[in-house]
Tab-separated table of C-alpha atoms and ligand atoms in Angstrom:
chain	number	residue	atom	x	y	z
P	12	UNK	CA	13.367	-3.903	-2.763
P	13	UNK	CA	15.602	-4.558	-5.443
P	14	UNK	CA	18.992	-3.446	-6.653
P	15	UNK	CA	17.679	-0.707	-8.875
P	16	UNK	CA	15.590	0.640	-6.207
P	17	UNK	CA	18.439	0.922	-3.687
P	18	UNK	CA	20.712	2.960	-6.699
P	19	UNK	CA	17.916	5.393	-8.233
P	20	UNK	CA	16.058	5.977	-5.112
P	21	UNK	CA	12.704	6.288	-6.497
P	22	UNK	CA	9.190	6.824	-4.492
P	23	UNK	CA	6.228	7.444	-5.640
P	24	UNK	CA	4.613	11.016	-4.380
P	25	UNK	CA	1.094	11.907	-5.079
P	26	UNK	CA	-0.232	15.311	-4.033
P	27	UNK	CA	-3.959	15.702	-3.442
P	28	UNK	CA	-5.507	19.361	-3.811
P	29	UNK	CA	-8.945	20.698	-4.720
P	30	UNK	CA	-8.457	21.333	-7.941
P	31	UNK	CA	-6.114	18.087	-9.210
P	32	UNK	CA	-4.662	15.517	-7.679
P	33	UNK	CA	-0.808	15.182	-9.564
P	34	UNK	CA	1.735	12.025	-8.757
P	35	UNK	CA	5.268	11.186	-9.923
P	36	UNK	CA	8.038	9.016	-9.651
P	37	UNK	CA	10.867	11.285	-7.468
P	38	UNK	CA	13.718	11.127	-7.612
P	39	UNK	CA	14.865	11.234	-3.677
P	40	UNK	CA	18.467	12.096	-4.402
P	41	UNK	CA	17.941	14.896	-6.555
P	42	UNK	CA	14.330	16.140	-5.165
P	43	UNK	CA	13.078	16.231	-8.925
P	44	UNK	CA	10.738	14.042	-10.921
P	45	UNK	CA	11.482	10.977	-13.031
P	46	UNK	CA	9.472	11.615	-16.270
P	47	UNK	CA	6.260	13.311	-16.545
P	48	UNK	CA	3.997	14.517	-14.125
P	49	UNK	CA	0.197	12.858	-14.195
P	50	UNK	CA	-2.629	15.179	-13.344
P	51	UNK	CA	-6.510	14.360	-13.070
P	52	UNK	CA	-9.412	16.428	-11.904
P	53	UNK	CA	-10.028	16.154	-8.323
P	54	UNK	CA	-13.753	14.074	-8.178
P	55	UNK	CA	-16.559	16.560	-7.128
P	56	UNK	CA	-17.326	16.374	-4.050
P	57	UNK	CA	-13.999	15.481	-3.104
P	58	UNK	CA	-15.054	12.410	-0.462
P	59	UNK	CA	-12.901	9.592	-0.407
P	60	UNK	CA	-13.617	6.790	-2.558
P	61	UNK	CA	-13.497	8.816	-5.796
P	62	UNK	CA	-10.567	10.378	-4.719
P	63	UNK	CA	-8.878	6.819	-3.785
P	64	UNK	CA	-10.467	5.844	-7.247
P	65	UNK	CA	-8.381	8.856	-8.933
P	66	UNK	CA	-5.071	8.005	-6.593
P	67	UNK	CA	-5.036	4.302	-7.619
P	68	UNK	CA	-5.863	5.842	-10.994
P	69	UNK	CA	-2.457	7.384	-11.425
P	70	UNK	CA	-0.130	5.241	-9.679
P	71	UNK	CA	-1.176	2.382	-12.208
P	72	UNK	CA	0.176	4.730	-14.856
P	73	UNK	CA	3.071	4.917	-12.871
P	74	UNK	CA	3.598	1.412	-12.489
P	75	UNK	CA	3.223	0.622	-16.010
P	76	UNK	CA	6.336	3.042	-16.653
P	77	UNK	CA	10.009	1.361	-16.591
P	78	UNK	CA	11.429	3.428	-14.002
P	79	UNK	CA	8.564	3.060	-11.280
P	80	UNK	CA	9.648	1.758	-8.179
P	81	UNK	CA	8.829	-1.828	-7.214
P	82	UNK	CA	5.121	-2.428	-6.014
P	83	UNK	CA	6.072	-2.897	-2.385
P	84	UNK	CA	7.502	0.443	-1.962
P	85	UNK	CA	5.605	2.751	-0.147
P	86	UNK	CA	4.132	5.365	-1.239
P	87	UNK	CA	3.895	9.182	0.169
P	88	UNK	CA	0.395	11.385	-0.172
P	89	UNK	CA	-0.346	14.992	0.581
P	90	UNK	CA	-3.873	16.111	1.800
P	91	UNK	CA	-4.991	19.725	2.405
P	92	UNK	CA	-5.810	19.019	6.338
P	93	UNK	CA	-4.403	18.373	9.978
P	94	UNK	CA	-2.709	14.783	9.791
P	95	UNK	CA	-1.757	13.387	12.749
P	96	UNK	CA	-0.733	9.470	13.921
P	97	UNK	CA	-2.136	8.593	10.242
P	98	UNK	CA	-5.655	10.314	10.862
P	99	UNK	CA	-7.123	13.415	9.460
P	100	UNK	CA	-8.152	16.335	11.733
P	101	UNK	CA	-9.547	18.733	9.534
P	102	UNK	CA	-11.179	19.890	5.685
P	103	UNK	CA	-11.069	23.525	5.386
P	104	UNK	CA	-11.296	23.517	1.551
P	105	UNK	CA	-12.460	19.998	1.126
P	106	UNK	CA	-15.131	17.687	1.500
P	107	UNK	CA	-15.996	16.924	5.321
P	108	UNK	CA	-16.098	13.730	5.392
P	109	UNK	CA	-12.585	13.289	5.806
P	110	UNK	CA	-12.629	14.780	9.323
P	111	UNK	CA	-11.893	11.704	11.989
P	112	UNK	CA	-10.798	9.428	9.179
P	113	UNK	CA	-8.112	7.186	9.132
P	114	UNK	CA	-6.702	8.570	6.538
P	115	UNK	CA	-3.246	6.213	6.049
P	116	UNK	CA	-5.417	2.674	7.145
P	117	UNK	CA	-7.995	3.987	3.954
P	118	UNK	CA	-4.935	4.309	1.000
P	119	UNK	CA	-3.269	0.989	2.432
P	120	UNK	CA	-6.042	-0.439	1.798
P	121	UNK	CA	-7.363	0.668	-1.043
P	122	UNK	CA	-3.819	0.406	-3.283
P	123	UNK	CA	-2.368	-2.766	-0.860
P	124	UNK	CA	1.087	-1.190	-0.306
P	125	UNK	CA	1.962	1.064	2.762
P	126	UNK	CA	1.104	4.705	2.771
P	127	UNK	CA	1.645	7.866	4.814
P	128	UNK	CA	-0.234	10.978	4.458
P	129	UNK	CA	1.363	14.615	5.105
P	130	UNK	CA	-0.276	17.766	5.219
P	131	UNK	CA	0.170	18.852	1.880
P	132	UNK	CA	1.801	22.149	2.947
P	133	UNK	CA	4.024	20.682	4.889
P	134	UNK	CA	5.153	18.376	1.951
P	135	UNK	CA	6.106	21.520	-0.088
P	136	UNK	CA	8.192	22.489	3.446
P	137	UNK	CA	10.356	19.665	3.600
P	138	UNK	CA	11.131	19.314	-0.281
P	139	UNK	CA	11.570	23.389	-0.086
P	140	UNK	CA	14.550	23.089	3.100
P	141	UNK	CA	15.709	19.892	1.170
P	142	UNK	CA	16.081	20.734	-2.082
P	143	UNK	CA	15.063	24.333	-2.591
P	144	UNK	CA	14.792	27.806	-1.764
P	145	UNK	CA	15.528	27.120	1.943
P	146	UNK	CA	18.545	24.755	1.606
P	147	UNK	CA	21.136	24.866	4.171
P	148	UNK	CA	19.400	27.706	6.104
P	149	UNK	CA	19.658	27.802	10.241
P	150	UNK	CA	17.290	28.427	12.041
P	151	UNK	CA	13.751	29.033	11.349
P	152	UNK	CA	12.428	28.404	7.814
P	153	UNK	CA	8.062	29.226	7.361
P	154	UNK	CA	7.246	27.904	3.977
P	155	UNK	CA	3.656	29.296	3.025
P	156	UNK	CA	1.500	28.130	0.579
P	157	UNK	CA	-0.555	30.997	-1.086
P	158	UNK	CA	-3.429	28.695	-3.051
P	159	UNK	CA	-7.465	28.140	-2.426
P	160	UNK	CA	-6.546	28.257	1.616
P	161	UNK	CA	-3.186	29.706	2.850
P	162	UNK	CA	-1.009	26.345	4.081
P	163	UNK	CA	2.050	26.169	6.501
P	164	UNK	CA	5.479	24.612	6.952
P	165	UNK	CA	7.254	25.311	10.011
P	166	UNK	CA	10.659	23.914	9.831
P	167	UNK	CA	13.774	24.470	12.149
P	168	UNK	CA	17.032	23.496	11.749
P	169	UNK	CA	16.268	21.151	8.823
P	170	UNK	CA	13.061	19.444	11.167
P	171	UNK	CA	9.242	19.962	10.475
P	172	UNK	CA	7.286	21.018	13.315
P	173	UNK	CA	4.210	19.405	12.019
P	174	UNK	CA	0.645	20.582	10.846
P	175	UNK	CA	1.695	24.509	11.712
P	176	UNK	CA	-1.677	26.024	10.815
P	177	UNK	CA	-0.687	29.692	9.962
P	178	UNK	CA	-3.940	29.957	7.447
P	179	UNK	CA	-5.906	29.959	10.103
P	180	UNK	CA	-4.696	32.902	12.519
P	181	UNK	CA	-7.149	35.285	13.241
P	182	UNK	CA	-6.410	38.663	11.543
P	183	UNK	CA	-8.573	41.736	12.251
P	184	UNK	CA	-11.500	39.520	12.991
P	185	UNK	CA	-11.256	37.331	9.712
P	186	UNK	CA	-9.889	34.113	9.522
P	187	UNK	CA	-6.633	34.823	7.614
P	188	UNK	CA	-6.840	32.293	4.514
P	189	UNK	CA	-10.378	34.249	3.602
P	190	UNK	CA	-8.435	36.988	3.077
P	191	UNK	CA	-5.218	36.475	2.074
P	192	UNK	CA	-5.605	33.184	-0.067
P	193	UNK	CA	-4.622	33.499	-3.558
P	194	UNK	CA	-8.520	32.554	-4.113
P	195	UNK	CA	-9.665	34.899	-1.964
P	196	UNK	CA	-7.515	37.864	-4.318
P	197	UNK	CA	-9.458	36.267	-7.287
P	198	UNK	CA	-13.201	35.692	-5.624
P	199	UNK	CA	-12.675	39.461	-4.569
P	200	UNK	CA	-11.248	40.354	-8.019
P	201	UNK	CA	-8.706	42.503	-6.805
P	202	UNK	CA	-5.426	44.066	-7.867
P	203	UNK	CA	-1.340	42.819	-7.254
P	204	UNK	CA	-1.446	46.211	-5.290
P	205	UNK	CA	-4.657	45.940	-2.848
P	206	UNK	CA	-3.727	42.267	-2.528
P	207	UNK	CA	0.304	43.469	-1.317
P	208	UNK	CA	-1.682	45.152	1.247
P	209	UNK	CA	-3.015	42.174	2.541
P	210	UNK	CA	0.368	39.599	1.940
P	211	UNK	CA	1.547	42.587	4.256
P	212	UNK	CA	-0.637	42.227	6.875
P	213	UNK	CA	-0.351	38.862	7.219
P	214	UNK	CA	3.305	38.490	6.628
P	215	UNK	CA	4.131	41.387	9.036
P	216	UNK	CA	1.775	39.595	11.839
P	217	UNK	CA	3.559	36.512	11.317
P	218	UNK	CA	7.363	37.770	11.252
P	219	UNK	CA	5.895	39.431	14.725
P	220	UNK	CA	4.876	35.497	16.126
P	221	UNK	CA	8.209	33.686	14.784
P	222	UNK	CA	10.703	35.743	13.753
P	223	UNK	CA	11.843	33.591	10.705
P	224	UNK	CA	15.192	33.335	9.042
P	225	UNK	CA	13.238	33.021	5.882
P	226	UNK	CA	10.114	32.893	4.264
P	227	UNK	CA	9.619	30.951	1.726
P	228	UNK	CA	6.106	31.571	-0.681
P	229	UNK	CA	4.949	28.301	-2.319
P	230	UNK	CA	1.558	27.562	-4.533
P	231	UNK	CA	0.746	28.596	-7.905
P	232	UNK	CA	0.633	32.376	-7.191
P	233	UNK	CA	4.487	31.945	-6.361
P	234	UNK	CA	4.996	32.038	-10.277
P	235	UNK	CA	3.678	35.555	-10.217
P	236	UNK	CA	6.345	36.461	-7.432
P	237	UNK	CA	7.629	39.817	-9.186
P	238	UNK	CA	3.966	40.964	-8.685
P	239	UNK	CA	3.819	41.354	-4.858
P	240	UNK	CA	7.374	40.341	-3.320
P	241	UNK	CA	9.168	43.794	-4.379
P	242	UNK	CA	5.888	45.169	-2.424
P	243	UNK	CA	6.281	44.132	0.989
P	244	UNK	CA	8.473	45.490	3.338
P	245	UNK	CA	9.611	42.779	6.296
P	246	UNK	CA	12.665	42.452	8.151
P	247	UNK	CA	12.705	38.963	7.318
P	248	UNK	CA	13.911	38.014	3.809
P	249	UNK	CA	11.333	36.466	1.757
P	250	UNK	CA	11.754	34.819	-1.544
P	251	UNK	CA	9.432	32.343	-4.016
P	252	UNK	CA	9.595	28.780	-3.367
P	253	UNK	CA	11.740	26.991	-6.416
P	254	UNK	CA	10.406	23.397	-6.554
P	255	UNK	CA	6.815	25.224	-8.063
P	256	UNK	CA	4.211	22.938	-8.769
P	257	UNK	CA	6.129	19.874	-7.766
P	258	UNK	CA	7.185	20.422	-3.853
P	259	UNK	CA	4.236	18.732	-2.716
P	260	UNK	CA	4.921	15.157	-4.578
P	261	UNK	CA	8.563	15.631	-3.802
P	262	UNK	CA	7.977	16.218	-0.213
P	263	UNK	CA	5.190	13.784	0.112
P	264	UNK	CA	7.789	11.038	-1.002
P	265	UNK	CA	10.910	12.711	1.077
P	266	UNK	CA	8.440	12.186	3.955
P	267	UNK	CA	7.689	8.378	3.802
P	268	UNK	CA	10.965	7.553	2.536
P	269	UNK	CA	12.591	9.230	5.403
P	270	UNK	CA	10.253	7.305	7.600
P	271	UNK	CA	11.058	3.651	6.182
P	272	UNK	CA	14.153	4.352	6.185
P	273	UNK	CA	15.017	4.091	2.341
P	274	UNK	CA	16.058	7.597	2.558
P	275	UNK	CA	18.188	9.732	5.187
Q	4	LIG	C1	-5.740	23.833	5.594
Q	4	LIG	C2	-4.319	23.372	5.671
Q	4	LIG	C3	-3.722	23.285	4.264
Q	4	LIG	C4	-3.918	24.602	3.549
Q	4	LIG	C5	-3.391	24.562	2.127
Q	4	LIG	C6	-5.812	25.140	4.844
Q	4	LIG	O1	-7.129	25.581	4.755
Q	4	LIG	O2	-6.277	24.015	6.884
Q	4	LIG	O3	-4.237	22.119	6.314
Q	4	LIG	O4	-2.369	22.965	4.360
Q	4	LIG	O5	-5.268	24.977	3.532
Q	4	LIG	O6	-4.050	23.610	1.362
């Protein structure tokens, strides 16, 4: 690591979705991005060598810019799926092949520096309690990602409890994310109204399990916040997640710098 590194405190954070995969140089002091972010098409079907392909893809555009951080830094990665001990547990919205794999082994090897994988909602958690919406909050924080599946952050006291599948709670018989997702309002075509219904349901349930400080609502659908927050009536306070479309490379690089110790 060199001198530079050490001041500016730069990682590189790549977030992987089914839609686009988007990485940046973050800035860890000030949880924001160093220059622009790159975005390419997620490969169709999703399996892992294209997507490697696309991931090495944008970190050599990152390299070639003069803030990137030196080659042997690591690098952070979000994927939409259970990650545990560097392996990947589950696809909901993605190709199935990445159930069982060694997830953290495959991007070490395939762009030769280290890597750690995060579930990508819980990415958008930490950068949220870190340098967002749920800064300085007590207490328990539940980030949730409204997007093509509903993703979770559980976070107390400033800690992720890791890979916090709230998506997948069963709701009156349907798996919640089928319902609730912001896909699922646009597959079903369906109004801000009929769709508060549903944000109620689901919130309400979960405010029942937990009992949150906070709720925070991440994913793209958080831009259209005015539509359905004023709607829902909780006891809990619930607010739109402020990093937007960049928690997930922030946290991604929060996470692996915290873990090598470049970052406290
Ligand atoms: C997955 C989660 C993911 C979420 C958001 C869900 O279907 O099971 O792991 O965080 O979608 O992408």
């Amino acid at each position: 690591m060199s001198k530079s590194d050490k001041k500016h405190n730069h990682l590189i954070g790549i977030d992987i979705g089914g839609t686009g995969i988007k990485g940046g140089i973050v800035d860890l002091k000030k949880g924001k991005l160093v220059g622009d972010r790159v975005r390419i098409d997620t490969p169709q079907p999703a399996a892992p060598e294209p997507v490697a392909g696309v991931v090495a893809q944008i970190v050599e555009e990152l390299n070639s810019r003069d803030d990137a951080p030196s080659k042997d830094l690591p690098i952070g990665i979000t994927f939409p799926g259970i990650i545990q001990h560097g392996v990947c547990h589950s696809a909901a919205n993605v190709d199935k092949s990445w159930i069982d794999f060694e997830i953290d082994k495959f991007f070490t090897e395939h762009l030769d520096r280290p890597v750690e994988v995060i579930n990508d909602a819980d990415a958008a958690g930490l950068a949220e309690v870190r340098y967002g919406a749920g800064k300085g909050v007590d207490g328990t924080v539940l980030v949730i990602t409204l997007g093509t599946g509903i993703g979770s952050a559980f976070v107390f006291n400033g800690q992720l409890v890791p890979n916090a599948e709230l998506g997948h709670l069963e709701i009156d018989g349907f798996d919640a994310e089928t319902k609730a997702s912001a896909v699922a309002r646009e597959r079903e075509g369906i109004g801000w109204e009929d769709y508060s219904v549903r944000l109620q349901r689901y919130f309400s349930h979960v405010e029942f399990l937990f009992s949150p400080e906070l709720f925070i609502v991440g994913g793209g659908i958080s831009k259209r916040a005015d539509e359905y927050l004023p709607r829902l009536k909780l006891r809990t306070p619930i607010v739109p997640a402020e990093l937007k479309n960049e928690a997930g490379i922030v946290g991604a690089a929060l996470q692996v710098g915290i873990h090598h110790k470049l970052h406290k």
